[in-house]
CSV table of C-alpha atoms in Angstrom, one decimal:
chain,number,residue,atom,x,y,z
A,268,MET,CA,-7.4,-8.1,16.7
A,269,LEU,CA,-8.6,-9.1,13.3
A,270,THR,CA,-6.5,-8.9,10.5
A,271,LYS,CA,-7.5,-7.3,6.9
A,272,LYS,CA,-7.9,-10.5,5.8
A,273,ASP,CA,-10.3,-11.9,8.5
A,274,ILE,CA,-12.4,-8.6,7.6
A,275,GLN,CA,-12.4,-9.2,4.0
A,276,LEU,CA,-13.8,-12.5,4.3
A,277,LYS,CA,-16.0,-11.6,7.2
A,278,LEU,CA,-17.6,-9.1,4.6
A,279,LEU,CA,-17.8,-11.3,1.9
A,280,ARG,CA,-19.8,-13.8,3.9
A,281,LYS,CA,-22.3,-11.0,5.1
A,282,PHE,CA,-22.2,-9.8,1.5
A,283,ASN,CA,-23.3,-13.1,0.3
A,284,GLU,CA,-26.1,-13.3,3.0
A,285,LEU,CA,-27.6,-10.1,1.9
A,286,CYS,CA,-27.3,-11.1,-1.7
A,287,ASP,CA,-29.3,-14.2,-1.3
A,288,GLU,CA,-32.0,-12.5,1.0
A,289,ALA,CA,-32.5,-9.9,-2.0
A,290,ASN,CA,-32.2,-12.6,-4.6
A,291,VAL,CA,-29.5,-10.7,-6.7
A,292,LYS,CA,-26.4,-11.7,-8.6
A,293,TYR,CA,-22.9,-10.3,-8.3
A,294,ALA,CA,-19.8,-11.2,-9.7
A,295,LEU,CA,-15.7,-10.7,-8.2
A,296,HIS,CA,-14.0,-8.1,-10.2
A,297,GLY,CA,-10.4,-7.3,-10.2
A,298,GLN,CA,-7.5,-9.1,-8.3
A,299,GLY,CA,-10.1,-11.0,-6.0
A,300,ALA,CA,-11.9,-12.5,-9.2
A,301,LEU,CA,-8.5,-13.3,-10.2
A,302,LEU,CA,-7.2,-15.1,-7.0
A,303,ALA,CA,-11.0,-16.9,-7.0
A,304,TYR,CA,-10.1,-18.1,-10.6
A,305,GLN,CA,-6.4,-19.4,-9.7
A,306,ASN,CA,-7.5,-20.9,-6.2
A,307,GLU,CA,-5.1,-18.8,-4.5
A,308,PRO,CA,-5.1,-17.2,-1.1
A,309,ILE,CA,-5.8,-13.4,-0.8
A,310,ASP,CA,-2.9,-12.4,1.7
A,311,SER,CA,-1.9,-10.0,-0.8
A,312,LEU,CA,-5.3,-8.6,-1.9
A,313,LYS,CA,-5.1,-4.8,-2.3
A,314,GLU,CA,-9.0,-4.2,-2.8
A,315,LEU,CA,-11.8,-6.5,-2.6
A,316,GLU,CA,-14.1,-5.6,-5.5
A,317,VAL,CA,-17.5,-6.9,-7.0
A,318,MET,CA,-19.6,-6.0,-9.9
A,319,MET,CA,-23.1,-5.8,-9.8
A,320,CYS,CA,-26.1,-3.6,-11.1
A,321,GLN,CA,-27.1,-0.7,-9.4
A,322,GLY,CA,-30.7,-1.6,-8.6
A,323,ASP,CA,-29.3,-4.8,-7.0
A,324,ALA,CA,-27.0,-3.0,-5.0
A,325,GLU,CA,-29.6,-0.5,-3.5
A,326,LYS,CA,-31.9,-3.4,-2.7
A,327,ILE,CA,-29.4,-5.3,-0.5
A,328,SER,CA,-28.5,-2.1,0.8
A,329,LYS,CA,-32.3,-1.7,2.5
A,330,LEU,CA,-31.8,-5.2,3.7
A,331,LEU,CA,-29.0,-4.4,6.3
A,332,ASP,CA,-29.9,-4.2,9.9
A,333,ASP,CA,-26.6,-5.0,11.5
A,334,ASP,CA,-24.6,-2.2,13.1
A,335,ASP,CA,-21.3,-3.7,12.5
A,336,PHE,CA,-21.9,-3.1,8.7
A,337,TYR,CA,-22.8,0.0,6.5
A,338,PHE,CA,-23.3,0.7,2.8
A,339,GLU,CA,-22.3,4.2,1.6
A,340,ASP,CA,-22.6,5.3,-2.1
A,341,PHE,CA,-22.6,8.5,-4.0
A,342,ARG,CA,-25.7,9.9,-2.6
A,343,THR,CA,-24.7,9.8,1.0
A,344,ASN,CA,-20.9,10.7,0.4
A,345,PRO,CA,-20.7,13.4,-2.4
A,346,LYS,CA,-17.1,12.9,-2.7
A,347,PHE,CA,-17.6,9.4,-4.5
A,348,ASP,CA,-18.1,9.3,-8.1
A,349,ILE,CA,-21.2,8.0,-9.4
A,350,HIS,CA,-20.2,4.4,-10.2
A,351,LEU,CA,-19.4,3.3,-6.9
A,352,MET,CA,-20.9,1.9,-3.4
A,353,MET,CA,-19.1,0.5,-0.3
A,354,PHE,CA,-20.2,-2.2,2.0
A,355,GLY,CA,-18.1,-1.8,4.9
A,356,TYR,CA,-17.1,-3.1,8.5
A,357,ARG,CA,-17.5,-0.4,10.8
A,358,ASP,CA,-14.8,-1.8,13.8
A,359,SER,CA,-11.8,-1.5,11.5
A,360,LEU,CA,-9.3,1.1,10.2
A,361,ASP,CA,-7.2,0.6,7.2
A,362,LEU,CA,-4.8,3.3,7.4
A,363,LYS,CA,-3.5,3.6,4.1
A,364,MET,CA,-1.9,6.9,3.3
A,365,ARG,CA,-3.7,6.9,-0.3
A,366,ASP,CA,-7.2,6.4,1.5
A,367,VAL,CA,-6.4,9.1,3.8
A,368,ASP,CA,-7.0,11.4,0.9
A,369,PHE,CA,-8.2,14.8,1.5
A,370,ARG,CA,-10.1,14.8,-1.6
A,371,LYS,CA,-12.4,12.4,-0.4
A,372,SER,CA,-13.4,13.5,3.2
A,373,TYR,CA,-12.3,13.3,6.6
A,374,HIS,CA,-15.3,11.3,7.3
A,375,ILE,CA,-13.8,8.4,9.1
A,376,GLU,CA,-15.8,5.4,7.6
A,377,ASN,CA,-14.0,6.2,4.4
A,378,ASN,CA,-11.0,4.5,5.9
A,379,CYS,CA,-12.9,1.3,6.9
A,380,ILE,CA,-12.0,-1.9,5.4
A,381,HIS,CA,-14.9,-2.4,2.7
A,382,ILE,CA,-15.9,-3.9,-0.4
A,383,ASN,CA,-16.1,-2.0,-3.2
A,384,ILE,CA,-19.2,-2.4,-5.7
A,385,ARG,CA,-18.5,-1.3,-9.2
A,386,PHE,CA,-21.7,-0.9,-11.2
A,387,ILE,CA,-22.1,-2.3,-14.4
A,388,GLU,CA,-23.3,0.5,-16.7
A,389,HIS,CA,-24.5,1.1,-20.4
A,390,LEU,CA,-22.6,3.6,-22.3
A,391,VAL,CA,-23.8,7.4,-23.3
A,392,SER,CA,-22.8,9.0,-26.5
A,393,GLY,CA,-23.1,12.2,-28.7
A,394,LYS,CA,-24.5,15.5,-27.4
A,395,THR,CA,-25.9,13.8,-24.1
A,396,LYS,CA,-22.7,12.4,-23.1
A,397,GLN,CA,-21.1,16.2,-23.5
A,398,ILE,CA,-24.0,17.6,-21.3
A,399,LEU,CA,-23.5,15.1,-18.6
A,400,ASP,CA,-19.8,15.3,-18.6
A,401,LEU,CA,-20.2,18.9,-17.8
A,402,GLU,CA,-22.4,18.5,-15.1
A,403,ARG,CA,-20.1,15.8,-13.6
A,404,LYS,CA,-17.1,18.3,-13.7
A,405,ALA,CA,-19.0,21.0,-12.1
A,406,TRP,CA,-20.1,18.5,-9.3
A,407,LYS,CA,-16.5,17.3,-9.0
A,408,LEU,CA,-15.3,20.9,-8.7
A,409,LYS,CA,-17.7,21.8,-6.1
A,410,ASN,CA,-16.6,18.9,-4.0
A,411,PHE,CA,-13.0,19.6,-4.4
A,412,ASP,CA,-11.7,16.7,-6.8
A,413,LEU,CA,-8.0,17.9,-6.9
A,414,GLU,CA,-6.8,15.8,-9.4
A,415,THR,CA,-9.5,16.6,-12.2
A,416,ASN,CA,-9.6,20.2,-10.9
A,417,HIS,CA,-7.2,22.5,-12.6
A,418,LEU,CA,-8.8,25.5,-10.5
A,419,TRP,CA,-8.0,24.1,-7.2
A,420,TYR,CA,-5.6,26.8,-6.3
A,421,LEU,CA,-8.5,29.4,-7.0
A,422,ASN,CA,-10.7,29.3,-4.3
A,423,TYR,CA,-13.2,31.4,-5.6
A,424,SER,CA,-14.2,28.9,-8.2
A,425,LYS,CA,-15.1,26.6,-5.3
A,426,LYS,CA,-17.0,29.3,-3.5
A,427,ALA,CA,-18.9,30.5,-6.7
A,428,LEU,CA,-20.4,26.8,-7.2
A,429,ASN,CA,-20.9,26.4,-3.4
A,430,ALA,CA,-23.4,29.6,-3.9
A,431,PHE,CA,-24.8,28.4,-6.7
A,432,HIS,CA,-25.7,25.0,-5.4
A,433,HIS,CA,-26.7,26.6,-2.1
A,434,ILE,CA,-29.1,28.7,-4.2
A,435,THR,CA,-30.6,25.8,-5.9
A,436,GLY,CA,-30.7,23.7,-2.9
A,437,ASN,CA,-27.9,21.1,-2.2
A,438,GLY,CA,-30.5,18.2,-1.5
A,439,ARG,CA,-32.3,19.3,-5.1
A,440,THR,CA,-28.8,18.8,-6.8
A,441,ILE,CA,-28.2,15.6,-4.9
A,442,ASN,CA,-31.6,14.2,-6.3
A,443,ARG,CA,-30.7,15.6,-9.7
A,444,ARG,CA,-27.3,13.8,-9.6
A,445,TYR,CA,-29.0,10.7,-8.8
A,446,LYS,CA,-31.9,10.9,-11.3
A,447,THR,CA,-29.5,11.7,-14.2
A,448,LYS,CA,-27.5,8.7,-13.2
A,449,LYS,CA,-30.2,6.4,-13.1
A,450,ASP,CA,-32.0,7.5,-16.2
A,451,ASN,CA,-28.8,7.8,-18.2
A,452,TYR,CA,-26.3,5.0,-17.0
A,453,SER,CA,-27.8,2.7,-14.9
A,454,ILE,CA,-28.6,-0.8,-15.6
A,455,TRP,CA,-31.1,-1.9,-12.8
A,456,THR,CA,-30.8,-5.9,-12.5
A,457,TRP,CA,-28.5,-8.1,-13.8
A,458,ASP,CA,-31.0,-9.6,-16.0
A,459,ASP,CA,-31.1,-6.1,-18.0
A,460,ILE,CA,-27.7,-6.3,-18.9
A,461,GLU,CA,-28.2,-8.2,-22.2
A,462,LYS,CA,-30.1,-5.5,-23.4
A,463,TYR,CA,-26.9,-3.6,-24.2
A,464,GLN,CA,-24.4,-4.9,-26.7
A,465,ILE,CA,-21.3,-3.3,-24.6
A,466,VAL,CA,-21.1,-2.0,-21.1
A,467,SER,CA,-18.7,-0.6,-18.8
A,468,ILE,CA,-17.5,-1.5,-15.1
A,469,GLY,CA,-16.7,1.8,-13.1
A,470,GLU,CA,-15.5,4.4,-15.7
A,471,ASN,CA,-13.0,2.8,-17.9
A,472,LYS,CA,-13.4,-0.8,-18.5
A,473,ILE,CA,-15.5,-1.5,-21.8
A,474,VAL,CA,-16.6,-5.2,-22.1
A,475,ASN,CA,-19.0,-7.4,-24.3
A,476,SER,CA,-22.5,-7.9,-22.5
A,477,ASN,CA,-22.4,-11.4,-23.4
A,478,LEU,CA,-19.8,-12.1,-21.0
A,479,PHE,CA,-22.5,-11.3,-18.0
A,480,LYS,CA,-24.8,-14.0,-19.5
A,481,ASP,CA,-23.4,-16.8,-16.9
A,482,ILE,CA,-21.9,-16.9,-13.7
A,483,ILE,CA,-20.4,-19.8,-11.7
A,484,GLU,CA,-19.9,-20.5,-8.2
A,485,THR,CA,-16.4,-21.0,-7.0
A,486,ASP,CA,-14.8,-20.0,-3.6
A,487,LEU,CA,-12.2,-17.3,-1.9
A,488,GLU,CA,-10.3,-18.7,0.9
A,489,GLY,CA,-13.3,-21.4,1.7
A,490,ILE,CA,-16.0,-18.7,1.3
A,491,PRO,CA,-18.3,-19.3,-1.7
A,492,THR,CA,-18.6,-16.8,-4.2
A,493,TYR,CA,-19.1,-16.0,-7.9
A,494,ILE,CA,-17.1,-15.0,-11.3
A,495,LEU,CA,-18.1,-14.8,-14.5
A,496,LYS,CA,-18.0,-18.1,-16.6
A,497,ASP,CA,-16.4,-16.9,-19.4
A,498,PHE,CA,-13.7,-15.5,-17.0
A,499,GLU,CA,-10.6,-15.7,-19.3
A,500,ARG,CA,-12.2,-13.4,-22.1
A,501,TYR,CA,-13.4,-10.9,-19.4
A,502,ALA,CA,-9.8,-10.8,-18.0
A,503,GLU,CA,-8.5,-10.1,-21.0
A,504,PHE,CA,-11.1,-7.4,-22.0
A,505,CYS,CA,-10.1,-5.8,-19.0
A,506,TYR,CA,-6.5,-6.4,-18.0
A,507,GLY,CA,-4.9,-7.6,-21.7
A,508,GLU,CA,-3.6,-10.6,-22.7
A,509,ASN,CA,-1.1,-10.7,-19.6
A,510,TRP,CA,-3.8,-10.9,-17.1
A,511,PRO,CA,-2.7,-14.3,-15.4
A,512,ILE,CA,0.6,-12.9,-14.5
A,513,ARG,CA,-0.6,-9.0,-13.8
A,514,ILE,CA,1.1,-7.4,-10.8
A,515,TRP,CA,-1.5,-5.6,-8.5
A,516,GLU,CA,0.4,-2.6,-6.9
A,517,SER,CA,-0.7,0.3,-5.5
A,518,PRO,CA,-0.3,3.7,-7.0
A,519,TYR,CA,1.8,4.5,-3.8
A,520,LYS,CA,4.4,2.5,-2.1
A,521,TYR,CA,2.8,3.3,1.5
A,522,THR,CA,2.4,0.5,4.0
A,523,SER,CA,-0.9,-0.1,5.6
A,524,THR,CA,-1.9,-0.5,9.0
A,525,LEU,CA,-4.7,-2.1,10.7
A,526,ILE,CA,-6.1,-0.8,13.9
A,527,ASN,CA,-9.4,-1.0,15.9
A,528,TRP,CA,-11.9,1.6,15.7
A,529,GLU,CA,-11.8,2.4,19.6
A,530,GLU,CA,-8.3,2.3,19.8
A,531,TYR,CA,-8.2,5.2,17.2
A,532,SER,CA,-10.7,7.2,18.7
A,533,SER,CA,-9.5,6.9,22.4
A,534,ILE,CA,-5.5,7.5,22.1
A,535,PRO,CA,-4.8,11.0,21.2
A,536,GLU,CA,-1.3,10.3,20.0
A,537,ILE,CA,-2.6,8.0,17.0
A,538,GLN,CA,-5.1,10.9,16.2
A,539,GLU,CA,-2.3,13.4,16.0
A,540,SER,CA,-0.1,11.3,14.1
A,541,MET,CA,-2.9,10.7,11.6
A,542,ASP,CA,-3.5,14.2,11.4
A,543,LYS,CA,0.2,14.8,10.6
A,544,MET,CA,0.2,12.0,7.8
A,545,GLN,CA,-2.9,13.8,6.5
A,546,GLU,CA,-1.2,17.2,6.4
A,547,LEU,CA,2.0,15.9,4.9
A,548,TYR,CA,-0.1,13.8,2.3
A,549,GLU,CA,-1.6,16.9,1.2
A,550,GLU,CA,1.5,18.3,0.4
A,551,ILE,CA,3.0,15.4,-1.3
A,552,TYR,CA,-0.2,14.8,-3.4
A,553,SER,CA,-0.4,18.7,-4.4
A,554,ASN,CA,3.2,18.3,-5.6
A,555,SER,CA,2.7,15.1,-7.3
A,556,ILE,CA,-0.1,16.7,-9.3
A,557,LYS,CA,2.3,19.4,-10.4
A,558,ALA,CA,4.9,16.8,-11.5
A,559,ARG,CA,2.4,14.6,-13.4
A,560,ARG,CA,1.2,17.6,-15.4
A,561,ALA,CA,4.7,18.9,-15.9
A,562,LYS,CA,5.6,15.3,-17.4
A,563,VAL,CA,2.7,15.4,-19.7
A,564,VAL,CA,3.8,18.7,-21.1
A,565,ILE,CA,7.2,17.3,-21.6
A,566,ALA,CA,5.8,14.2,-23.3
A,567,ASN,CA,3.7,16.2,-25.7
A,568,MET,CA,6.4,18.8,-26.3
A,569,LYS,CA,9.0,15.8,-27.3
A,570,ASN,CA,6.3,14.3,-29.8
A,571,HIS,CA,5.6,17.5,-31.4
A,572,VAL,CA,9.3,17.9,-32.0
A,573,LYS,CA,9.3,14.9,-33.5
A,574,GLN,CA,6.3,14.9,-35.5
A,575,SER,CA,3.9,17.8,-36.4
A,576,GLY,CA,1.4,16.7,-39.1
A,577,ARG,CA,4.2,15.9,-41.2
A,578,VAL,CA,8.1,14.3,-40.4
A,579,ILE,CA,9.9,17.4,-39.2
A,580,HIS,CA,13.8,18.2,-38.3
A,581,ARG,CA,14.5,17.1,-34.6
A,582,ARG,CA,16.4,19.5,-32.4
A,583,GLU,CA,19.8,17.6,-33.2
A,584,GLU,CA,19.1,18.1,-37.2
A,585,TYR,CA,18.9,21.8,-36.5
A,586,ILE,CA,21.9,21.9,-34.6
A,587,GLU,CA,23.8,19.9,-37.5
A,588,GLN,CA,22.2,22.8,-39.9
A,589,LYS,CA,23.5,25.5,-37.5
A,590,GLU,CA,26.3,26.9,-39.7
A,591,GLU,CA,23.8,27.1,-42.7
A,592,ILE,CA,21.3,28.9,-40.7
A,593,LEU,CA,23.9,31.2,-39.5
A,594,LYS,CA,24.7,31.9,-42.9
A,595,LEU,CA,21.3,32.3,-44.4
A,596,TYR,CA,20.4,34.9,-41.9
A,597,GLU,CA,23.5,37.0,-42.1
A,598,ASP,CA,22.9,37.1,-46.2
A,599,GLY,CA,19.1,37.9,-45.5
A,600,ASN,CA,18.1,35.0,-47.5
A,601,ILE,CA,14.4,34.7,-46.0
A,602,ASP,CA,13.2,32.4,-48.8
A,603,GLU,CA,15.9,29.9,-47.9
A,604,LEU,CA,15.1,30.1,-44.0
A,605,SER,CA,11.3,29.8,-44.6
A,606,LEU,CA,12.0,26.4,-46.1
A,607,ILE,CA,14.4,25.4,-43.3
A,608,PHE,CA,12.0,26.5,-40.9
A,609,LYS,CA,8.4,25.7,-42.0
A,610,PRO,CA,8.5,22.4,-39.8
A,611,LEU,CA,9.8,24.1,-36.8
A,612,VAL,CA,7.1,26.9,-37.3
A,613,GLU,CA,4.2,24.1,-37.7
A,614,ALA,CA,5.4,22.5,-34.2
A,615,MET,CA,5.7,25.7,-32.5
A,616,GLU,CA,2.1,26.7,-33.8
A,617,LYS,CA,0.7,23.7,-32.5
A,618,GLY,CA,2.7,23.8,-29.2
A,619,VAL,CA,1.7,27.4,-28.5
A,620,LYS,CA,-2.0,26.1,-28.7
A,621,LEU,CA,-1.4,24.0,-26.0
A,622,GLY,CA,0.7,26.1,-23.8
A,623,TYR,CA,4.0,25.2,-24.4
A,624,THR,CA,7.1,25.5,-26.5
A,625,PHE,CA,10.9,24.6,-26.6
A,626,SER,CA,14.3,25.7,-27.3
A,627,VAL,CA,16.7,24.3,-30.0
A,628,ASP,CA,19.7,26.5,-29.2
A,629,ASP,CA,20.4,30.0,-28.2
A,630,GLU,CA,21.5,31.4,-31.4
A,631,ILE,CA,19.2,29.5,-33.6
A,632,ASP,CA,16.3,30.5,-31.0
A,633,GLU,CA,17.4,34.2,-31.5
A,634,ILE,CA,17.5,33.7,-35.3
A,635,PHE,CA,14.0,32.0,-35.4
A,636,ASP,CA,12.5,34.9,-33.3
A,637,SER,CA,14.2,37.6,-35.8
A,638,TYR,CA,12.8,35.4,-38.5
A,639,LEU,CA,9.2,35.4,-37.3
A,640,ARG,CA,9.2,38.9,-36.9
A,641,LYS,CA,10.6,39.8,-40.4
A,642,VAL,CA,7.5,37.7,-41.5
A,643,ASP,CA,5.1,39.5,-39.9
A,644,GLN,CA,4.4,36.8,-37.1
A,645,GLU,CA,5.3,38.7,-34.2
A,646,LYS,CA,2.4,37.5,-31.9
A,647,MET,CA,3.9,34.0,-32.4
A,648,ALA,CA,7.1,35.0,-31.5
A,649,ASP,CA,5.9,36.9,-28.4
A,650,LYS,CA,3.9,33.9,-27.0
A,651,ILE,CA,7.0,31.5,-27.8
A,652,LYS,CA,9.4,34.1,-25.9
A,653,LYS,CA,7.0,34.0,-23.1
A,654,LEU,CA,6.4,30.3,-22.8
A,655,ARG,CA,10.0,29.3,-24.1
A,656,ILE,CA,11.8,26.5,-21.7
A,657,ASP,CA,15.0,24.4,-22.6
A,658,ILE,CA,14.8,20.6,-22.9
């Protein structure tokens, strides 16, 4: 049986043939580009990526007449984001847990070994970007993107959007999405890149368009391929100063298993195991999202405790002043308490707006609550009481 490395090299050979036939350009991206530049083997390659323009990618997809391979993009698979196309090998199945992601699809081809084609695109700003971002969020919500969909647990939100898309016509929605991308983001051919000062690759890697002016031929495990001529500057743009020693790790520490397509489809035990793995992954992923959100809340909360528009007292400093605070409260000295509590009030106000608060100390918390009510800030005191958590 072929190894993952064998299939990746087979894909690259076929991809080269199609690009030559269509007379279009591409360059390696990500870890594969770094390995080609450093002339290293691809045994540890996590993902084979290339970057090219959307029009060029569509050109080569139209030439494919080999049943062993397939192209898939955001038009044929709505779970894909709009900056990606895949060129895959059908007779393979790369069972990475992170790839068996229920947010994408149960469509088995999503787990074939493939080359990820990242589109080089120009940027959109201002009001146009805001409108396009809203459209994109609606699309993700409809297609059940768990990570960015905070309403994931509210099934009616998905049903409402599905009903809306059904009324407007799903085909029409898909066509609009494609036209929106083509009119607003896409660069159609490699020669068009120079029209823009800066461009993006995927969603978040912003680079100077001059870097794409020249590409050079190199090889990856003996297969001819291409990288940007000014590779070092490109790598620093994308991955920072330490790009030569960058460690490419999967976000999840799961192992990967390669099996044959027929083996998967004909052996019930394998399918049953995959279904069980899928079920467990859904539970793990859902819990990891909750944990990630909780970490963000705690990080923001600590930042606001330390700084809230000005230097404020930290929790420890309030505890050090506890005796003074207790005495001022017993004496009914609201003016002095106001001076001490002012930074805390500012931090609490910002925290409440973001949906969290924090605890200083049980006794100080009670005094602070009483103080707020005495200075006619009962609403804020009620919100803090409702949101309070200990850190």
